[in-house]
Amino acid sequence: MEGSDATVLSIAELLRQHRPFSATSSLRSTSRRRLSPPPPESRRRNEEFRDPDPSPRVLTPLDHPVMLVGTVAIPVRDGDGHCSAALNCSNNGTCFQFSDGASRICCDVLDFSAHLLGKRIRVVAFNFIPFKHGGGFLEIIRWSFAQSHGGLRPCLSSSALALGSDSSSEDCSKARSCVRGVVESISPVSVVPCSSGTSFDSGGARNLRGFLAQLMICGCKLCRSRDITKVLMDNSNGSSESHAYSLPEFVYFCGSASFWHPAITKLIGDVVVLSRLSKKLIYIGKDESQVMFVTTDESLLHLLEKPSRMSTRTSDYSIYTGLVTGIYMQGMVVELDKKVWLLLTDQQFQLPHSLRAGAVVSVKNAHLLHGKYSWAEMLILGGCFRTSILVEAWSPFETSCYIFSDMQSMLGKFIATLSYPARLWVLLTISCFCKKFSGIFLEKEMLGSKKKEGLLQMYVSSHLPSWAFRKRHGVFMEMCKHNLCGFNCELGYTKLRLIVPFSLLVRHCESIWEGLLVESEKACKVSDDDNKSSNLYGVNGSCGQLIKRIIPSDNIGITLLGNLKVSPFTGRLQLADASRSLDVVIPDLPSTWNSNSIYEVSDYSIVITGVSQRPGQLRPFDRESFSCRSIFNYTPLVREMGLDISIYFHLKNAKCIDFHETSEDEHEKLGSGSYHILRIVHKFPLLQKLSADPVISASMFVEAIILPWYLFLADKDGVERLPYALMDQLEEAVGRNSNKWADGSSKRLKTDITLMPCQVIVRGVKTSLPARPGSLGRVKDSSSNGISYKVSPHKIWLEFQPSDISKYQMLNIGGYYILKHGKEEKLRHLEDYARGMKIHFPSETKLWSLSFSPRDTLLHNLPHDSPLCTDQVRLGEETGNFTKKFSGYSSETFPDICLDVSTKAAGPFWMDLLEMEHSLTNPTVNTEDITVSSCSGDMISSLSSKFPSRGRLFPDGDLVSINGDVIAIQRFESTSCNLYPSHENLLTSSQQSRYLIGDTSSIHIHVSTGNGTVHIFGSLRNHAYPIGFGPGVNATFCRILKLSGREGFLLTPISFIKTNSLTMINEQCGTKDSTMQSVSDRRVAFNGSSSGFISELTQDPACSTMQLRCKVIAVHILILEKTNIEMDCLQSGFSHQSSLINIPIAGFVVEDGSSLCFCWANADRASTLLRLNEKLPQTALESTNWTLKWVGKEKNASRASAYYVDRILKKHVKITVRNCGSLLDSSRQDLMISVGSHNVLGNFEEDILKYILLYASFATDWNIVGTAMDINAARQLQKQHFLEMEMELDSIQHMWAVEVSHVNPLTEAKRTIEELLPSGRCND
Amino acid sequence: MDKSLSLVHVKLLAFDLLSLAQAPTDPQAFSRDGFSLSRAEVLGIVVSRELKPGRFLKFAVDDGTGCVPCILWLNHATSPYFARQRPQGVRLIADVANDQASLVKLGSVARVRGRITSYRGTVQITASSVAVERDPNAEVLHWLDCLRLARRVYGRLGS
């Protein structure tokens, strides 16, 4: 007898304890079968929560039996018709109440029966969950009637329960209808504003509260009867089986009956009879009306037995039962079973308190959709007004109750007007946005308020296509016309892109990186035999070597959103959000960029550079990094891998979002006046002080040359100001030469200056402004009047304060800039001290980058080794008009200002410019310490200066600049202060390199220049390390020391590395196969490739490799080459002879019974598929007369195909075979064979080759692990190998073979049978 | 009619293959469950063999569910079909065919691939390649393959 010795608790005591607990000790003492049966999901639930997820704590069980005595009732209304607020319950009258006479709390009952309502019960097993702000929630697990001593509930067949307040009244004149049916769905409680006095409620013009229930009724005569006794009688006959509940009918529970919402929810699926209803025509929309039953104060609810089956009517609604694994976004998103996302965004919807993480719930009448986004796919359960949630088993965890918060904001309303996949996207975006910009924006600013739309809504609505919106019709309309809430458009959501916090992106990149490493490790292992270049750079294994990967944005599927800023720690340009900042490279960033703006970038590349790790250090690839769960549950990264991740994009592809509506006017405009023209000669790397403060605190220095020319800009009215600057210049020039100069300067000015007109085009952040007239001017060199003077370029050093780091970063070596000349004190400094002296650069002074046009004219006249002529692939080479024009310097292709100077008119200007450029490359520079570079080769050019030689203690040589492609970089941890590391020294320091951590590291850079590979050694501080620097970068190494008497160059503390372009080379295993790289980039995990059919091979980028068992039907394309390694292993059998034959590419037609496929392979894979290592049958030799040609039949008898191929290659170097005949039929092939030598392929050679290809198509099955390729990748592959494009191949699926192996029929059969018998095990 | 399998050598068990109906429109094609088929692969024990040198090899393959008649043409020298091709190339193909014919021995397990044809109202295979399997497990694997394909690929339209 349960509860006999239990302590009776009062509700007040429960509330006083204010802690969650579970009082279930009574359940343990009694037989389990008598309990409400354990939920079907309970086993699964335990399994799911066993994983090391930070799962919530299990509810503390009370060690002694307790019980509660009281009544469960529908919510009690107060005077306003609202549920009592005393309960602290936000669910306005939609949950049951438990009362013990003294106080009340919210409750829910697991095995609910309407009969318990109002009866005194004993609750012997329950969970208590306190609310945060007082009050609590009782989850009743087991109860019994207090009167019945046996603890069993009376089995009442049917009894009437009064829905209204006035059931005793016998006056049923108005309300005589009754309805019998299965409760199908119910709407949330809504309030209809009533202005007329004909309210059902007692208080006159009071708003009408109510909800709609849809009942499925039977059309039979009996059910249609108005006589309630007849209707109820039918049930006693037990003939409910004969009823077909298929006709929809609506009942409007209004007034006091509206408080029956929780009870009716529990009755979904049950047969009920409602009597004393009235039938009315209700307006459900503006022009729509519907006849429905309406409850009155006298209405009664009669309960019948549950129908054995649900109605036969097919419904598009579903019941989904699952475990709640997470509740996010204030309950708007509920995660079920870790895979289904239940959206409850309608504001009228009120979640039951018992919907806690860990509970098992049934979701009834929700729309199940398949959400396909660019970053993930998921199942969505869309909740509409018909959706009900019933909790089937209470959560065993201490998870808190959902407290309904008022989401009446504009954003909430906005979300409700979207289709489900769009809603989930918006919710994810909200979650990300808030995390990204917490601290940057106020929460209210982001989310908006009731009256004002927030930033989020602005952002989101600008990205949603029009069809993502849908019209809402209100609860009544959507309940009655359920097709109105049908959402069938699931397409097109792949265009919606996610914005994630950058730290999450970093985590994702790390996952990709590790996947790639695992893969490359494997690939290296595979091709180790025939590989010859992995140790090319003197690296043992691949450890310690820098590897770089570029991932295009399409493979990431997300949009970047962040603030552009310059990091105060590293001085680098960064895209930042609240979670993290990422280094960015923006080639076209104008000097006038706005750091207040938020940029949205959807077209970008992520450059990841890192050290290849040792096997075994890799973590498994985490596919979950962009799952909804990890986004909603986001926690900042604790520890990162230390990869160098940078983003590369063009500003023209980015969208500037001005949330603060700042306009370009705020920026400093290029006003009228006179400007200096500077040319940057060298940038000195950032100096790091030996202080603990990571913020850059030292000044930065830039070496520049001031041209004797000024740029004069007319003001808006076109009035040119008197070029005072020239007067200053003149004064200065003359004053330097003669002290006699006193007055009449303005008179002289007219005669001594040169002025030439030009057009000035200013590029804005967003648009180019119209051209403005301007002029270039300088003082003529003169020697008249006994005063001779000459104006020449001055060398200056600009000193930038740490706060001006962004200005320093923007400057490019070799670039031209203009600087305002003024009468102000500070700018006079520039004039006065511009004599090779250091000048302090005032922080308010602005520099604009400058370019000249026309370009061609100038280029023709330039010396060939001038930096102006360097012909390189530039960052952003294919961009707009500005790049076409003379760009001033190699990588500066996006200047702020473009000067259009006609060559004819501005001859003197060009002459000066040319002379200066010459002076920078020729030895005629005035300073005596600069000499010409003695270095050979035209790749070494530019300024060179003598490094002071001090015996043998220090390295000596000339300072030179080198431009070239970085092939490889090795990093070594610097432990000793080895300023002069020798080649050998560096290579023997075999310490494990720790990448990008630590301040200084020794590096060894292999750079490919036009004349070969050069080696650059030295130590490089992180600050001097350019963003994205790594293999594949085209870089200029400015002022590095050419070691005299030794090979190699040394980086010095003043050396500056400038990256010109980023390209991708595949340093994986030393092969330069970019196509293979593009394929392998897409497959991020090699392990666990699933087996399947060709017809199931998809081009999904997320899809990893697939194992196929297929046959070669025909060889379509084949290139055979001789390898460079000469190994005389011809006599030693042919176990490894494939290494002698290089197959750069081969294309096979393969088939597996399900479909055809074009399989591309190279190296060993191709060799295996060609059966080159298998012995050719005797007939081959007989039919090709091979025996006659070579040696003797006996000796040839045991040769493999590779032997013959090798012999042919020895003669012809390279063989290309193409099939011009039937793609499929090997006997109808028409093979075209071409050779690399000038010799003609002999008949027998041709025959044996053809035989080998034919023989390859008679093989049995191969196991091919491959990845799908799209047609573009296949085309690129063909292009790369100079193969003709064949239209025929366009329609066929393409694949890249990663691994090829023989089939073991026994193993395969076992695997297949296991697949065919899913539950059975295949025993040996 | 779904033509996605028309170029593929479908793996069918003998009873299935022999019950194929010729498509009414195209005598080259056969239909099964809405798919148009023209090529097939069978594997089984060679139970009969009839060689006409220089003309053809007729043989039958029994896979346990039925017996599939197969024909391997050896008339490359005389057939007008090959007349236009380079004689050396034709000789190569003829040699390969003769080589394959010599492999077909009574009791051996042969894998036959070729076009599905009809001869005197019976379905047969005009072989384009014949290979002999040495591993007895190949036969079991072939059955399982047929089952797996029938379930996952060929039954797609029917079910």
Short mmCIF file of N, CA, C and O in Angstrom, two decimals, chain A residues 657-694:
data_model
loop_
_atom_site.label_atom_id
_atom_site.label_comp_id
_atom_site.label_asym_id
_atom_site.label_seq_id
_atom_site.Cartn_x
_atom_site.Cartn_y
_atom_site.Cartn_z
N ILE A 657 27.81 47.23 -44.79
CA ILE A 657 26.52 47.46 -44.15
C ILE A 657 26.69 48.55 -43.13
O ILE A 657 27.39 48.39 -42.14
N ASP A 658 26.07 49.67 -43.40
CA ASP A 658 26.18 50.80 -42.48
C ASP A 658 25.01 50.77 -41.54
O ASP A 658 23.98 51.36 -41.78
N PHE A 659 25.18 50.03 -40.45
CA PHE A 659 24.09 49.97 -39.49
C PHE A 659 23.89 51.33 -38.83
O PHE A 659 22.82 51.69 -38.42
N HIS A 660 24.98 52.05 -38.74
CA HIS A 660 24.88 53.35 -38.10
C HIS A 660 24.63 54.46 -39.11
O HIS A 660 24.65 55.63 -38.75
N GLU A 661 24.46 54.06 -40.33
CA GLU A 661 24.17 54.99 -41.40
C GLU A 661 25.20 56.12 -41.49
O GLU A 661 24.88 57.29 -41.61
N THR A 662 26.42 55.72 -41.38
CA THR A 662 27.47 56.71 -41.59
C THR A 662 27.67 56.80 -43.09
O THR A 662 27.59 55.82 -43.80
N SER A 663 27.91 57.96 -43.56
CA SER A 663 28.09 58.11 -44.98
C SER A 663 29.55 58.43 -45.27
O SER A 663 30.34 58.68 -44.38
N GLU A 664 29.84 58.41 -46.52
CA GLU A 664 31.22 58.63 -46.92
C GLU A 664 31.66 60.07 -46.63
O GLU A 664 32.83 60.38 -46.58
N ASP A 665 30.67 60.94 -46.44
CA ASP A 665 31.00 62.35 -46.22
C ASP A 665 31.83 62.53 -44.96
O ASP A 665 32.54 63.51 -44.83
N GLU A 666 31.66 61.59 -44.06
CA GLU A 666 32.38 61.73 -42.81
C GLU A 666 33.87 61.58 -42.99
O GLU A 666 34.65 62.04 -42.18
N HIS A 667 34.24 60.88 -44.04
CA HIS A 667 35.67 60.67 -44.24
C HIS A 667 36.32 61.95 -44.72
O HIS A 667 35.69 62.81 -45.30
N GLU A 668 37.57 61.93 -44.50
CA GLU A 668 38.34 63.08 -44.94
C GLU A 668 38.36 63.09 -46.46
O GLU A 668 38.76 62.12 -47.10
N LYS A 669 37.90 64.15 -46.98
CA LYS A 669 37.85 64.23 -48.44
C LYS A 669 39.10 64.88 -48.98
O LYS A 669 39.78 65.61 -48.28
N LEU A 670 39.31 64.59 -50.20
CA LEU A 670 40.46 65.19 -50.87
C LEU A 670 40.07 66.62 -51.23
O LEU A 670 39.38 66.86 -52.21
N GLY A 671 40.49 67.53 -50.40
CA GLY A 671 40.09 68.91 -50.61
C GLY A 671 41.00 69.61 -51.61
O GLY A 671 41.97 69.06 -52.10
N SER A 672 40.66 70.85 -51.88
CA SER A 672 41.49 71.60 -52.80
C SER A 672 42.76 72.02 -52.08
O SER A 672 42.82 72.06 -50.85
N GLY A 673 43.77 72.33 -52.83
CA GLY A 673 45.03 72.73 -52.22
C GLY A 673 46.20 72.06 -52.90
O GLY A 673 46.06 71.50 -53.99
N SER A 674 47.35 72.14 -52.27
CA SER A 674 48.53 71.55 -52.89
C SER A 674 48.97 70.32 -52.10
O SER A 674 48.79 70.25 -50.89
N TYR A 675 49.53 69.40 -52.84
CA TYR A 675 49.88 68.11 -52.25
C TYR A 675 51.31 67.74 -52.65
O TYR A 675 51.72 67.96 -53.78
N HIS A 676 52.01 67.13 -51.71
CA HIS A 676 53.31 66.54 -52.01
C HIS A 676 53.10 65.20 -52.67
O HIS A 676 52.10 64.53 -52.42
N ILE A 677 54.07 64.79 -53.45
CA ILE A 677 54.02 63.45 -54.04
C ILE A 677 55.20 62.66 -53.47
O ILE A 677 56.35 63.11 -53.54
N LEU A 678 54.90 61.52 -52.89
CA LEU A 678 55.92 60.69 -52.26
C LEU A 678 56.03 59.35 -52.98
O LEU A 678 55.05 58.84 -53.50
N ARG A 679 57.19 58.79 -52.94
CA ARG A 679 57.34 57.42 -53.42
C ARG A 679 57.98 56.63 -52.28
O ARG A 679 59.00 57.04 -51.73
N ILE A 680 57.35 55.54 -51.91
CA ILE A 680 57.84 54.76 -50.78
C ILE A 680 59.00 53.89 -51.27
O ILE A 680 58.87 53.17 -52.27
N VAL A 681 60.10 53.98 -50.60
CA VAL A 681 61.28 53.22 -50.98
C VAL A 681 61.39 51.96 -50.14
O VAL A 681 61.64 50.86 -50.65
N HIS A 682 61.20 52.09 -48.88
CA HIS A 682 61.31 50.91 -48.03
C HIS A 682 60.48 51.09 -46.77
O HIS A 682 60.32 52.21 -46.27
N LYS A 683 59.96 49.98 -46.32
CA LYS A 683 59.26 49.98 -45.04
C LYS A 683 60.09 49.17 -44.08
O LYS A 683 60.48 48.04 -44.39
N PHE A 684 60.36 49.72 -42.94
CA PHE A 684 61.10 48.95 -41.95
C PHE A 684 60.12 48.14 -41.12
O PHE A 684 59.06 48.66 -40.75
N PRO A 685 60.46 46.90 -40.87
CA PRO A 685 59.50 46.06 -40.14
C PRO A 685 59.21 46.62 -38.77
O PRO A 685 59.98 47.41 -38.22
N LEU A 686 58.09 46.15 -38.25
CA LEU A 686 57.67 46.62 -36.94
C LEU A 686 58.71 46.25 -35.90
O LEU A 686 59.26 45.17 -35.91
N LEU A 687 58.94 47.17 -35.01
CA LEU A 687 59.87 46.89 -33.92
C LEU A 687 59.07 46.45 -32.72
O LEU A 687 58.04 47.03 -32.40
N GLN A 688 59.56 45.45 -32.08
CA GLN A 688 58.87 44.97 -30.90
C GLN A 688 59.73 45.29 -29.70
O GLN A 688 60.89 44.90 -29.62
N LYS A 689 59.14 46.00 -28.79
CA LYS A 689 59.90 46.31 -27.58
C LYS A 689 59.89 45.11 -26.66
O LYS A 689 58.98 44.30 -26.68
N LEU A 690 60.91 45.05 -25.85
CA LEU A 690 61.00 43.92 -24.93
C LEU A 690 60.14 44.18 -23.71
O LEU A 690 60.62 44.30 -22.60
N SER A 691 58.88 44.29 -23.94
CA SER A 691 57.99 44.48 -22.80
C SER A 691 56.91 43.42 -22.86
O SER A 691 56.68 42.80 -23.88
N ALA A 692 56.27 43.23 -21.75
CA ALA A 692 55.24 42.19 -21.68
C ALA A 692 53.98 42.63 -22.43
O ALA A 692 53.17 41.81 -22.82
N ASP A 693 53.86 43.90 -22.64
CA ASP A 693 52.67 44.41 -23.29
C ASP A 693 52.67 44.01 -24.76
O ASP A 693 53.60 44.37 -25.51
N PRO A 694 51.70 43.24 -25.17
CA PRO A 694 51.72 42.80 -26.56
C PRO A 694 51.35 43.90 -27.54
O PRO A 694 51.52 43.75 -28.74
#
